[in-house]
Coordinates of C-alpha atoms in Angstrom, one line a residue:
X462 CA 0.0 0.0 0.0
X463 CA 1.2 3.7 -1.1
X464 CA 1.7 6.0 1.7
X465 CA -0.1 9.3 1.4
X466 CA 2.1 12.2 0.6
X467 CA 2.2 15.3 2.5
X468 CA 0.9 17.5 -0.7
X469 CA -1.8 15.0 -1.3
X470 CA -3.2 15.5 2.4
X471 CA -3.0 19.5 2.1
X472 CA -4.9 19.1 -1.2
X473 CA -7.7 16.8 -0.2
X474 CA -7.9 18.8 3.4
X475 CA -8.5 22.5 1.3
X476 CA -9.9 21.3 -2.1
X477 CA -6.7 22.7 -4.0
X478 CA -4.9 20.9 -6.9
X479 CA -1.4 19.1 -5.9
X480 CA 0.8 21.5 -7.7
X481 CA -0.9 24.3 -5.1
X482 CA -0.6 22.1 -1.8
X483 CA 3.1 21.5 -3.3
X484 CA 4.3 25.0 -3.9
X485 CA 1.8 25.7 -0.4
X486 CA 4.3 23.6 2.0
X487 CA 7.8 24.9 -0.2
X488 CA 6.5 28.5 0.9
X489 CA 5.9 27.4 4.2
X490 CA 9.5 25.9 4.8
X491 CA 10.8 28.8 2.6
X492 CA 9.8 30.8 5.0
X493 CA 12.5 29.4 7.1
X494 CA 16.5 31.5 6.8
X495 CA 18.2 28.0 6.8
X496 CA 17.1 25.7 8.3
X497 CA 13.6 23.9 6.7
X498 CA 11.0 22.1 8.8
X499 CA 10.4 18.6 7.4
X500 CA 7.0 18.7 5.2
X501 CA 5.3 16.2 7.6
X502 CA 6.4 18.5 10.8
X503 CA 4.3 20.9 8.9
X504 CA 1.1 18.9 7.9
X505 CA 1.2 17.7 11.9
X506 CA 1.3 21.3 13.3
X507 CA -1.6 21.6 11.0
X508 CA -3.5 19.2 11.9
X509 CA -4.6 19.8 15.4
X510 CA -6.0 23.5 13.6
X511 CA -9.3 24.3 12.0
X512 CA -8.8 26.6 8.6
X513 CA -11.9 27.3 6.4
X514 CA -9.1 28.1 3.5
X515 CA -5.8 27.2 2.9
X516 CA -3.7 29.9 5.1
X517 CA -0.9 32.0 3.6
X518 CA 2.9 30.1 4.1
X519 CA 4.5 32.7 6.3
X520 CA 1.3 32.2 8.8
X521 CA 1.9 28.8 9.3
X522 CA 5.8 29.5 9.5
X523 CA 5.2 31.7 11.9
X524 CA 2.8 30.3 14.4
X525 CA 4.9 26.8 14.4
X526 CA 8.2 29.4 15.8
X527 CA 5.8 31.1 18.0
X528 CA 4.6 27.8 19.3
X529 CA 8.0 26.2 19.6
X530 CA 7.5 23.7 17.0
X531 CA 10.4 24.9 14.4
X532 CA 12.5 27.5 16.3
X533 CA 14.6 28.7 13.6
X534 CA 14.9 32.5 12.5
X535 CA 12.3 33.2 9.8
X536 CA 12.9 35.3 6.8
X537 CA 10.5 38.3 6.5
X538 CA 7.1 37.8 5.4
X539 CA 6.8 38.2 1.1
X540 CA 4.8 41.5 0.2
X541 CA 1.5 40.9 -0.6
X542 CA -0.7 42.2 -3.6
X543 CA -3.4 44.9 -3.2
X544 CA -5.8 42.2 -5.3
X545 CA -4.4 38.9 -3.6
X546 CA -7.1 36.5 -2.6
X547 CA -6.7 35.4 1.1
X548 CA -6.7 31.5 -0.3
X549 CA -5.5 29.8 -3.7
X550 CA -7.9 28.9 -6.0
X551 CA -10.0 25.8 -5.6
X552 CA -9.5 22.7 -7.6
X553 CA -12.1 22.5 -10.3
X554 CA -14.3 19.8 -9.5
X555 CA -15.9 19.4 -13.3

């Protein structure tokens, strides 16, 4: 039996495609100067959370420092557009 990969469990959790739950998690550990939390560190920190949408990277980066998870110096949070949804877009379901 295949285990479940992190991206797949981001993308079934927030309806996104793969490619979105993958570039999701690289933003999160991104977000990280050097050192990068392992992408199922990140999917457990999430877990124990309730999100209507998908929440932006530095977020999650930033609450797993705060909470001790991944104590590693962040980089600065990425400017965000004026027009920038809150989420990324939802996998088409047609």
């Amino acid at each position: 039996m295949e285990k479940t990969k992190p991206f797949e469990l981001i993308a079934t959790q927030f309806n996104v495609s793969n490619e979105t739950a993958k570039h999701f998690l690289g933003r999160v550990q991104k977000s990280f100067k050097k050192d990068k939390p392992p992408q199922q560190l990140i999917i457990d920190f999430m877990a124990g959370k309730k999100y209507s949408t998908l929440p932006r990277p530095h977020q999650i980066a930033t609450l797993m420092s705060e909470a001790g998870i991944w104590v590693y110096p962040l980089n600065a949070e990425p400017p965000r557009l004026a027009d920038e949804p809150d989420h990324y877009f939802k996998r088409n379901n047609a």
